[in-house]
């Protein structure tokens, strides 16, 4: 190459005026920030604030909103009949969370020990069913387990039972449906946490004389704790709101928090009360997230990363 | 000599932290200039400002006489070889090398020709269609260099380009870069913290420390006439004595240091009681079992190290300080543990007059009791 | 993880049982989609007639059309808004950035029923009728954060100096983004879009509150039918939908495995 000529006749550099450069880049910057900010403001922040606002409003006899401040809705939130529903919801939620954890941890643990190809395939297999329709899949369970379902019919034909067993349309059915739909949200963060553990750490622990159990208790478990907590949050919180699960699998008789809110917007048309209950759910969510973050949890983990 | 880059009163701060304070520097056309300094001295920031990635807080940057301060990087006829190569992983070798030409809308056939030429130049003939993950570290380095050189930049900036390579490859690439620079005639501004690399490759070296320029000179001047004790210790190995001029002139100069008295070449510009640093390179230090005129320093020979072509020794001064020494393997030296008289040729000692940055224990009346015990 | 702790058969049994649990209802749906009886009780004979009939079922086809339409439009919008947002947030400082970052997590963590009613409230306040339009607004809202998260996790892996290198070689900021950053970001954008589409297609709760009777979606139709009894036609169309999605995921998994094998 002969670059000498380019050195020999230096062309005057193009003089771009400072302001044009800045105006251009600034406009590009705002064009990128504006859509997402506006969307989130108008369709997340404003609606949430409006829920808070509405939870302090009254309603008239016909269910219309009256813009008049009241604490009546929150008094109703804590009515005895409602407390029963929260307790029931929490119980179902906790049961769902514990069962998901008991299945997910060993499952993720065993998969994390596999080779990279097996890992990818197995984790893809976990995700596949979750992308097909949840209600159709719940109906798959109903097809199997309801009174006139496959299991009962087979057992009856084999003469093992004379009256069909109640396998769904009860609390067990609700928990089954919840565990089934939410299991993936427990598996993903735990698997990610396990998969991130540096193999050298385990070898170092072995080298220092730790037994397999000690390695698990002292090293693996603490390192995967954020994943466990993320999974628990991502199972427990949605379980409180999944009204269609209790509706379908509980046969509509088992009332849960999600159903209670839904009712205020569909059947009873008591929007302020529905908002007040929602506010309680929001506060509970925030509380759990604050605890999670205090314990060093990463918010991205909640989205499955 | 023609000026290619000129930095005038350049300042850069990030928030409250000032990285570069008042840097004035000129890079001549066609020279190989190295910015040398410890990490955090501001050399990379300086390079990034020349490239246009960081805007100076104040001051100006001129490229071939025109200010480029307000030009974005893509409008400056300057190219950079990045420390981590920064090759585009989604492109082949040829696509990487041809990227700049494509941006400049050079016709395809001409582009291909120049890419081939650039690859020939870095000895990667026939590598056009390779993917990056098929290349070794050294080959990636060559692609990065070709990618920058193919655009015929006025200035090529190189940010510690060899730091990721192993020692043998690094040495080889040093020669090659030097060869490329001579052949292309492009001005190179090279950033490194490796003084040996700097000495070997550069036409001139700008030694930077804590955001300011310590000294800019050719390697020989820098080594033989450092202007500050920082430069003296950063370039090559040095022993630095903090002292006070007790006799500026005739028959020879005399400096009193904590551990004794030593002689220097008479210098009329020195004055009585001036505080100075006396710098002596290890290879210039001599020892003897008998006292030497003009010198009044003894030290105990603490360690010998065999280093092939030279013997290295560490001597312990009476105040506990260390004195480094090296001599040819053939020279006979006093036995280990013996007290020796230290001296050197007057011309070999470098006296630095502005030692304000390095005064520790300058004593008015040195205590010779420990010396006299022997 | 430790290789030496592996290869016990009961571990594979546990993995197998868990996968069986996940796949059991799916298998049931597939089997009963080929059942001659309209009652989903026992398998009485093999037929493919439902696969023909479903395409003439106006109700199912309308709901499916709505779902796909909403899914495609929402995914496209969420992908564009989410990707530009994620890139901007990684690159620039701007007032309200931290708040925006927090707000993005709301649709991810808040119970869906709360997001659903909050949108319903705001629609009624502003006077947006419940329709496909209101549904699309809602779906874009809960899809954006997932796109941002996916794209962002990919952005982290892209060396910042690559963009500088492109600028250094004469590319303008748009060229640097479109020719260097975007191709590297593409897998993240694609998986974010895929994620969005799957979320949109399967959403029950938020759609429940934000759509009108004239714009029912496929999941909502199934919800209505589950109580009275799901017909084999639903099984058939669900099987087809699953097939499409499985092919998509399989192609992605094969691609990943290939890449891993290439890298050794």
PDB file of C-alpha atoms in Angstrom, chain C residues 33-243:
ATOM      1  CA  UNK C  33     -58.658 -35.199  18.647  1.00  0.00           C
ATOM      2  CA  UNK C  34     -58.682 -38.472  16.695  1.00  0.00           C
ATOM      3  CA  UNK C  35     -61.631 -39.959  18.632  1.00  0.00           C
ATOM      4  CA  UNK C  36     -64.794 -40.792  16.735  1.00  0.00           C
ATOM      5  CA  UNK C  37     -67.018 -40.057  19.767  1.00  0.00           C
ATOM      6  CA  UNK C  38     -67.922 -36.483  20.491  1.00  0.00           C
ATOM      7  CA  UNK C  39     -67.718 -37.224  24.216  1.00  0.00           C
ATOM      8  CA  UNK C  40     -64.184 -37.047  25.574  1.00  0.00           C
ATOM      9  CA  UNK C  41     -64.575 -40.130  27.714  1.00  0.00           C
ATOM     10  CA  UNK C  42     -63.071 -43.173  26.126  1.00  0.00           C
ATOM     11  CA  UNK C  43     -61.322 -43.671  22.849  1.00  0.00           C
ATOM     12  CA  UNK C  44     -63.846 -45.380  20.640  1.00  0.00           C
ATOM     13  CA  UNK C  45     -62.304 -45.276  17.214  1.00  0.00           C
ATOM     14  CA  UNK C  46     -59.844 -43.422  15.030  1.00  0.00           C
ATOM     15  CA  UNK C  47     -60.937 -40.576  12.795  1.00  0.00           C
ATOM     16  CA  UNK C  48     -59.514 -37.395  11.309  1.00  0.00           C
ATOM     17  CA  UNK C  49     -62.919 -35.863  10.615  1.00  0.00           C
ATOM     18  CA  UNK C  50     -62.593 -33.213  13.344  1.00  0.00           C
ATOM     19  CA  UNK C  51     -59.603 -31.768  11.541  1.00  0.00           C
ATOM     20  CA  UNK C  52     -61.866 -31.143   8.577  1.00  0.00           C
ATOM     21  CA  UNK C  53     -64.887 -30.019  10.551  1.00  0.00           C
ATOM     22  CA  UNK C  54     -63.027 -27.487  12.672  1.00  0.00           C
ATOM     23  CA  UNK C  55     -62.290 -25.344   9.643  1.00  0.00           C
ATOM     24  CA  UNK C  56     -66.011 -25.027   9.011  1.00  0.00           C
ATOM     25  CA  UNK C  57     -66.798 -24.133  12.613  1.00  0.00           C
ATOM     26  CA  UNK C  58     -67.470 -20.427  12.338  1.00  0.00           C
ATOM     27  CA  UNK C  59     -67.181 -19.775  16.093  1.00  0.00           C
ATOM     28  CA  UNK C  60     -63.777 -21.417  16.461  1.00  0.00           C
ATOM     29  CA  UNK C  61     -62.408 -19.927  13.266  1.00  0.00           C
ATOM     30  CA  UNK C  62     -63.509 -16.413  14.241  1.00  0.00           C
ATOM     31  CA  UNK C  63     -61.929 -16.714  17.682  1.00  0.00           C
ATOM     32  CA  UNK C  64     -58.776 -18.148  16.211  1.00  0.00           C
ATOM     33  CA  UNK C  65     -58.602 -15.405  13.634  1.00  0.00           C
ATOM     34  CA  UNK C  66     -58.950 -12.808  16.412  1.00  0.00           C
ATOM     35  CA  UNK C  67     -56.244 -14.485  18.471  1.00  0.00           C
ATOM     36  CA  UNK C  68     -53.791 -14.672  15.602  1.00  0.00           C
ATOM     37  CA  UNK C  69     -54.527 -11.131  14.476  1.00  0.00           C
ATOM     38  CA  UNK C  70     -54.071  -9.764  17.986  1.00  0.00           C
ATOM     39  CA  UNK C  71     -50.981 -11.940  18.467  1.00  0.00           C
ATOM     40  CA  UNK C  72     -49.281 -10.790  15.287  1.00  0.00           C
ATOM     41  CA  UNK C  73     -50.048  -7.083  15.691  1.00  0.00           C
ATOM     42  CA  UNK C  74     -49.232  -7.037  19.407  1.00  0.00           C
ATOM     43  CA  UNK C  75     -45.988  -8.939  18.845  1.00  0.00           C
ATOM     44  CA  UNK C  76     -44.902  -6.609  16.065  1.00  0.00           C
ATOM     45  CA  UNK C  77     -45.630  -3.492  18.095  1.00  0.00           C
ATOM     46  CA  UNK C  78     -44.160  -4.859  21.329  1.00  0.00           C
ATOM     47  CA  UNK C  79     -41.028  -6.042  19.530  1.00  0.00           C
ATOM     48  CA  UNK C  80     -40.362  -2.676  17.910  1.00  0.00           C
ATOM     49  CA  UNK C  81     -41.144  -0.631  21.016  1.00  0.00           C
ATOM     50  CA  UNK C  82     -39.398  -3.048  23.378  1.00  0.00           C
ATOM     51  CA  UNK C  83     -36.252  -3.404  21.272  1.00  0.00           C
ATOM     52  CA  UNK C  84     -35.763   0.319  20.701  1.00  0.00           C
ATOM     53  CA  UNK C  85     -36.504   0.870  24.382  1.00  0.00           C
ATOM     54  CA  UNK C  86     -34.003  -1.748  25.545  1.00  0.00           C
ATOM     55  CA  UNK C  87     -31.298  -0.375  23.258  1.00  0.00           C
ATOM     56  CA  UNK C  88     -31.983   3.200  24.359  1.00  0.00           C
ATOM     57  CA  UNK C  89     -31.938   2.237  28.022  1.00  0.00           C
ATOM     58  CA  UNK C  90     -28.594   0.520  27.673  1.00  0.00           C
ATOM     59  CA  UNK C  91     -27.092   3.420  25.767  1.00  0.00           C
ATOM     60  CA  UNK C  92     -28.438   6.644  27.197  1.00  0.00           C
ATOM     61  CA  UNK C  93     -28.936   8.335  30.490  1.00  0.00           C
ATOM     62  CA  UNK C  94     -32.214  10.221  30.733  1.00  0.00           C
ATOM     63  CA  UNK C  95     -34.465  11.512  33.480  1.00  0.00           C
ATOM     64  CA  UNK C  96     -36.942   8.878  34.628  1.00  0.00           C
ATOM     65  CA  UNK C  97     -34.805   5.988  33.399  1.00  0.00           C
ATOM     66  CA  UNK C  98     -34.765   4.284  36.786  1.00  0.00           C
ATOM     67  CA  UNK C  99     -38.512   4.715  37.128  1.00  0.00           C
ATOM     68  CA  UNK C 100     -39.094   3.283  33.657  1.00  0.00           C
ATOM     69  CA  UNK C 101     -36.894   0.347  34.570  1.00  0.00           C
ATOM     70  CA  UNK C 102     -39.040  -0.352  37.643  1.00  0.00           C
ATOM     71  CA  UNK C 103     -42.334   0.184  35.805  1.00  0.00           C
ATOM     72  CA  UNK C 104     -41.307  -2.432  33.227  1.00  0.00           C
ATOM     73  CA  UNK C 105     -41.372  -5.102  35.921  1.00  0.00           C
ATOM     74  CA  UNK C 106     -44.960  -4.315  36.919  1.00  0.00           C
ATOM     75  CA  UNK C 107     -46.646  -6.292  34.129  1.00  0.00           C
ATOM     76  CA  UNK C 108     -44.265  -9.187  34.795  1.00  0.00           C
ATOM     77  CA  UNK C 109     -44.810  -9.541  38.524  1.00  0.00           C
ATOM     78  CA  UNK C 110     -48.249  -8.085  39.219  1.00  0.00           C
ATOM     79  CA  UNK C 111     -51.087 -10.672  39.211  1.00  0.00           C
ATOM     80  CA  UNK C 112     -52.624 -10.596  35.756  1.00  0.00           C
ATOM     81  CA  UNK C 113     -56.087  -9.994  37.144  1.00  0.00           C
ATOM     82  CA  UNK C 114     -54.917  -6.659  38.566  1.00  0.00           C
ATOM     83  CA  UNK C 115     -53.416  -5.546  35.265  1.00  0.00           C
ATOM     84  CA  UNK C 116     -56.602  -6.671  33.539  1.00  0.00           C
ATOM     85  CA  UNK C 117     -58.980  -4.683  35.728  1.00  0.00           C
ATOM     86  CA  UNK C 118     -56.705  -1.625  35.716  1.00  0.00           C
ATOM     87  CA  UNK C 119     -56.845  -1.544  31.911  1.00  0.00           C
ATOM     88  CA  UNK C 120     -60.597  -2.125  31.966  1.00  0.00           C
ATOM     89  CA  UNK C 121     -60.974   0.854  34.315  1.00  0.00           C
ATOM     90  CA  UNK C 122     -58.882   3.141  32.163  1.00  0.00           C
ATOM     91  CA  UNK C 123     -60.701   2.076  29.005  1.00  0.00           C
ATOM     92  CA  UNK C 124     -64.021   2.920  30.567  1.00  0.00           C
ATOM     93  CA  UNK C 125     -62.642   6.211  31.883  1.00  0.00           C
ATOM     94  CA  UNK C 126     -61.293   7.318  28.504  1.00  0.00           C
ATOM     95  CA  UNK C 127     -64.146   5.767  26.568  1.00  0.00           C
ATOM     96  CA  UNK C 128     -62.248   3.153  24.571  1.00  0.00           C
ATOM     97  CA  UNK C 129     -64.802   0.481  23.591  1.00  0.00           C
ATOM     98  CA  UNK C 130     -63.883  -3.103  24.378  1.00  0.00           C
ATOM     99  CA  UNK C 131     -62.803  -4.424  21.016  1.00  0.00           C
ATOM    100  CA  UNK C 132     -59.846  -5.863  19.152  1.00  0.00           C
ATOM    101  CA  UNK C 133     -58.215  -2.460  19.505  1.00  0.00           C
ATOM    102  CA  UNK C 134     -58.459  -2.404  23.304  1.00  0.00           C
ATOM    103  CA  UNK C 135     -57.275  -6.011  23.318  1.00  0.00           C
ATOM    104  CA  UNK C 136     -54.205  -5.172  21.254  1.00  0.00           C
ATOM    105  CA  UNK C 137     -53.342  -2.257  23.556  1.00  0.00           C
ATOM    106  CA  UNK C 138     -53.503  -4.640  26.512  1.00  0.00           C
ATOM    107  CA  UNK C 139     -51.437  -7.354  24.862  1.00  0.00           C
ATOM    108  CA  UNK C 140     -48.721  -4.945  23.757  1.00  0.00           C
ATOM    109  CA  UNK C 141     -48.571  -3.695  27.340  1.00  0.00           C
ATOM    110  CA  UNK C 142     -47.761  -7.064  28.876  1.00  0.00           C
ATOM    111  CA  UNK C 143     -45.510  -8.136  25.979  1.00  0.00           C
ATOM    112  CA  UNK C 144     -43.179  -5.092  25.975  1.00  0.00           C
ATOM    113  CA  UNK C 145     -41.432  -5.976  29.260  1.00  0.00           C
ATOM    114  CA  UNK C 146     -40.643  -9.498  28.085  1.00  0.00           C
ATOM    115  CA  UNK C 147     -39.149  -8.156  24.873  1.00  0.00           C
ATOM    116  CA  UNK C 148     -37.080  -5.630  26.849  1.00  0.00           C
ATOM    117  CA  UNK C 149     -35.798  -8.342  29.177  1.00  0.00           C
ATOM    118  CA  UNK C 150     -34.895 -10.730  26.367  1.00  0.00           C
ATOM    119  CA  UNK C 151     -33.210  -8.072  24.242  1.00  0.00           C
ATOM    120  CA  UNK C 152     -31.400  -6.629  27.223  1.00  0.00           C
ATOM    121  CA  UNK C 153     -29.971  -9.976  28.270  1.00  0.00           C
ATOM    122  CA  UNK C 154     -28.633 -10.286  24.732  1.00  0.00           C
ATOM    123  CA  UNK C 155     -27.271  -6.719  24.690  1.00  0.00           C
ATOM    124  CA  UNK C 156     -25.164  -7.469  27.750  1.00  0.00           C
ATOM    125  CA  UNK C 157     -23.230 -10.029  25.732  1.00  0.00           C
ATOM    126  CA  UNK C 158     -22.439  -7.590  22.915  1.00  0.00           C
ATOM    127  CA  UNK C 159     -19.148  -5.806  23.235  1.00  0.00           C
ATOM    128  CA  UNK C 160     -19.717  -2.038  23.446  1.00  0.00           C
ATOM    129  CA  UNK C 161     -16.531  -1.397  21.508  1.00  0.00           C
ATOM    130  CA  UNK C 162     -18.019  -3.070  18.418  1.00  0.00           C
ATOM    131  CA  UNK C 163     -20.264  -0.081  17.898  1.00  0.00           C
ATOM    132  CA  UNK C 164     -17.312   2.245  18.455  1.00  0.00           C
ATOM    133  CA  UNK C 165     -15.287   0.223  15.965  1.00  0.00           C
ATOM    134  CA  UNK C 166     -18.018   0.660  13.356  1.00  0.00           C
ATOM    135  CA  UNK C 167     -18.137   4.422  13.965  1.00  0.00           C
ATOM    136  CA  UNK C 168     -14.359   4.495  13.812  1.00  0.00           C
ATOM    137  CA  UNK C 169     -14.487   2.847  10.394  1.00  0.00           C
ATOM    138  CA  UNK C 170     -16.775   5.558   9.070  1.00  0.00           C
ATOM    139  CA  UNK C 171     -20.231   4.154   9.766  1.00  0.00           C
ATOM    140  CA  UNK C 172     -22.824   6.685  10.873  1.00  0.00           C
ATOM    141  CA  UNK C 173     -24.719   5.835  14.088  1.00  0.00           C
ATOM    142  CA  UNK C 174     -27.597   4.214  12.159  1.00  0.00           C
ATOM    143  CA  UNK C 175     -25.210   2.109  10.049  1.00  0.00           C
ATOM    144  CA  UNK C 176     -23.290   1.091  13.168  1.00  0.00           C
ATOM    145  CA  UNK C 177     -26.530  -0.069  14.764  1.00  0.00           C
ATOM    146  CA  UNK C 178     -28.141  -1.720  11.755  1.00  0.00           C
ATOM    147  CA  UNK C 179     -25.058  -3.450  10.373  1.00  0.00           C
ATOM    148  CA  UNK C 180     -23.231  -4.441  13.532  1.00  0.00           C
ATOM    149  CA  UNK C 181     -25.437  -4.350  16.627  1.00  0.00           C
ATOM    150  CA  UNK C 182     -28.753  -5.410  15.089  1.00  0.00           C
ATOM    151  CA  UNK C 183     -27.511  -8.648  13.481  1.00  0.00           C
ATOM    152  CA  UNK C 184     -25.965  -9.645  16.814  1.00  0.00           C
ATOM    153  CA  UNK C 185     -29.137  -8.676  18.626  1.00  0.00           C
ATOM    154  CA  UNK C 186     -31.402 -10.548  16.224  1.00  0.00           C
ATOM    155  CA  UNK C 187     -31.567 -13.883  18.104  1.00  0.00           C
ATOM    156  CA  UNK C 188     -32.662 -11.958  21.209  1.00  0.00           C
ATOM    157  CA  UNK C 189     -35.246 -10.006  19.257  1.00  0.00           C
ATOM    158  CA  UNK C 190     -36.582 -13.171  17.644  1.00  0.00           C
ATOM    159  CA  UNK C 191     -36.909 -15.012  20.933  1.00  0.00           C
ATOM    160  CA  UNK C 192     -38.506 -11.932  22.513  1.00  0.00           C
ATOM    161  CA  UNK C 193     -41.008 -11.819  19.661  1.00  0.00           C
ATOM    162  CA  UNK C 194     -41.654 -15.553  19.944  1.00  0.00           C
ATOM    163  CA  UNK C 195     -42.166 -15.187  23.665  1.00  0.00           C
ATOM    164  CA  UNK C 196     -44.597 -12.305  23.074  1.00  0.00           C
ATOM    165  CA  UNK C 197     -46.565 -14.219  20.490  1.00  0.00           C
ATOM    166  CA  UNK C 198     -46.902 -17.240  22.761  1.00  0.00           C
ATOM    167  CA  UNK C 199     -47.978 -15.050  25.696  1.00  0.00           C
ATOM    168  CA  UNK C 200     -50.509 -13.225  23.583  1.00  0.00           C
ATOM    169  CA  UNK C 201     -51.926 -16.379  22.048  1.00  0.00           C
ATOM    170  CA  UNK C 202     -52.417 -18.057  25.430  1.00  0.00           C
ATOM    171  CA  UNK C 203     -53.611 -15.113  27.478  1.00  0.00           C
ATOM    172  CA  UNK C 204     -56.866 -15.698  29.318  1.00  0.00           C
ATOM    173  CA  UNK C 205     -57.064 -13.310  32.247  1.00  0.00           C
ATOM    174  CA  UNK C 206     -56.126  -9.952  30.730  1.00  0.00           C
ATOM    175  CA  UNK C 207     -58.115 -10.664  27.555  1.00  0.00           C
ATOM    176  CA  UNK C 208     -61.057 -11.611  29.767  1.00  0.00           C
ATOM    177  CA  UNK C 209     -61.300  -8.013  31.001  1.00  0.00           C
ATOM    178  CA  UNK C 210     -60.162  -6.119  27.935  1.00  0.00           C
ATOM    179  CA  UNK C 211     -62.110  -7.590  25.051  1.00  0.00           C
ATOM    180  CA  UNK C 212     -65.722  -7.285  24.021  1.00  0.00           C
ATOM    181  CA  UNK C 213     -68.225 -10.002  23.079  1.00  0.00           C
ATOM    182  CA  UNK C 214     -67.673  -9.376  19.373  1.00  0.00           C
ATOM    183  CA  UNK C 215     -63.930  -9.922  19.606  1.00  0.00           C
ATOM    184  CA  UNK C 216     -63.569 -13.086  21.614  1.00  0.00           C
ATOM    185  CA  UNK C 217     -60.243 -14.879  21.464  1.00  0.00           C
ATOM    186  CA  UNK C 218     -59.499 -18.565  21.196  1.00  0.00           C
ATOM    187  CA  UNK C 219     -58.575 -19.040  24.883  1.00  0.00           C
ATOM    188  CA  UNK C 220     -61.707 -17.194  25.956  1.00  0.00           C
ATOM    189  CA  UNK C 221     -63.812 -19.384  23.700  1.00  0.00           C
ATOM    190  CA  UNK C 222     -62.252 -22.474  25.247  1.00  0.00           C
ATOM    191  CA  UNK C 223     -62.899 -20.965  28.686  1.00  0.00           C
ATOM    192  CA  UNK C 224     -66.572 -20.655  27.837  1.00  0.00           C
ATOM    193  CA  UNK C 225     -66.698 -24.173  26.405  1.00  0.00           C
ATOM    194  CA  UNK C 226     -64.794 -25.914  29.220  1.00  0.00           C
ATOM    195  CA  UNK C 227     -67.829 -25.734  31.482  1.00  0.00           C
ATOM    196  CA  UNK C 228     -70.250 -27.166  28.944  1.00  0.00           C
ATOM    197  CA  UNK C 229     -67.799 -29.536  27.342  1.00  0.00           C
ATOM    198  CA  UNK C 230     -64.967 -29.113  24.922  1.00  0.00           C
ATOM    199  CA  UNK C 231     -65.593 -30.592  21.516  1.00  0.00           C
ATOM    200  CA  UNK C 232     -63.037 -32.724  19.686  1.00  0.00           C
ATOM    201  CA  UNK C 233     -62.798 -29.902  17.176  1.00  0.00           C
ATOM    202  CA  UNK C 234     -61.091 -27.816  19.854  1.00  0.00           C
ATOM    203  CA  UNK C 235     -58.763 -30.743  20.499  1.00  0.00           C
ATOM    204  CA  UNK C 236     -58.000 -30.939  16.816  1.00  0.00           C
ATOM    205  CA  UNK C 237     -57.230 -27.245  16.341  1.00  0.00           C
ATOM    206  CA  UNK C 238     -55.194 -27.209  19.576  1.00  0.00           C
ATOM    207  CA  UNK C 239     -53.162 -30.132  18.293  1.00  0.00           C
ATOM    208  CA  UNK C 240     -52.505 -28.251  15.063  1.00  0.00           C
ATOM    209  CA  UNK C 241     -51.505 -25.104  16.952  1.00  0.00           C
ATOM    210  CA  UNK C 242     -49.202 -27.112  19.165  1.00  0.00           C
ATOM    211  CA  UNK C 243     -47.631 -28.710  16.133  1.00  0.00           C
TER     212      UNK C 243
END
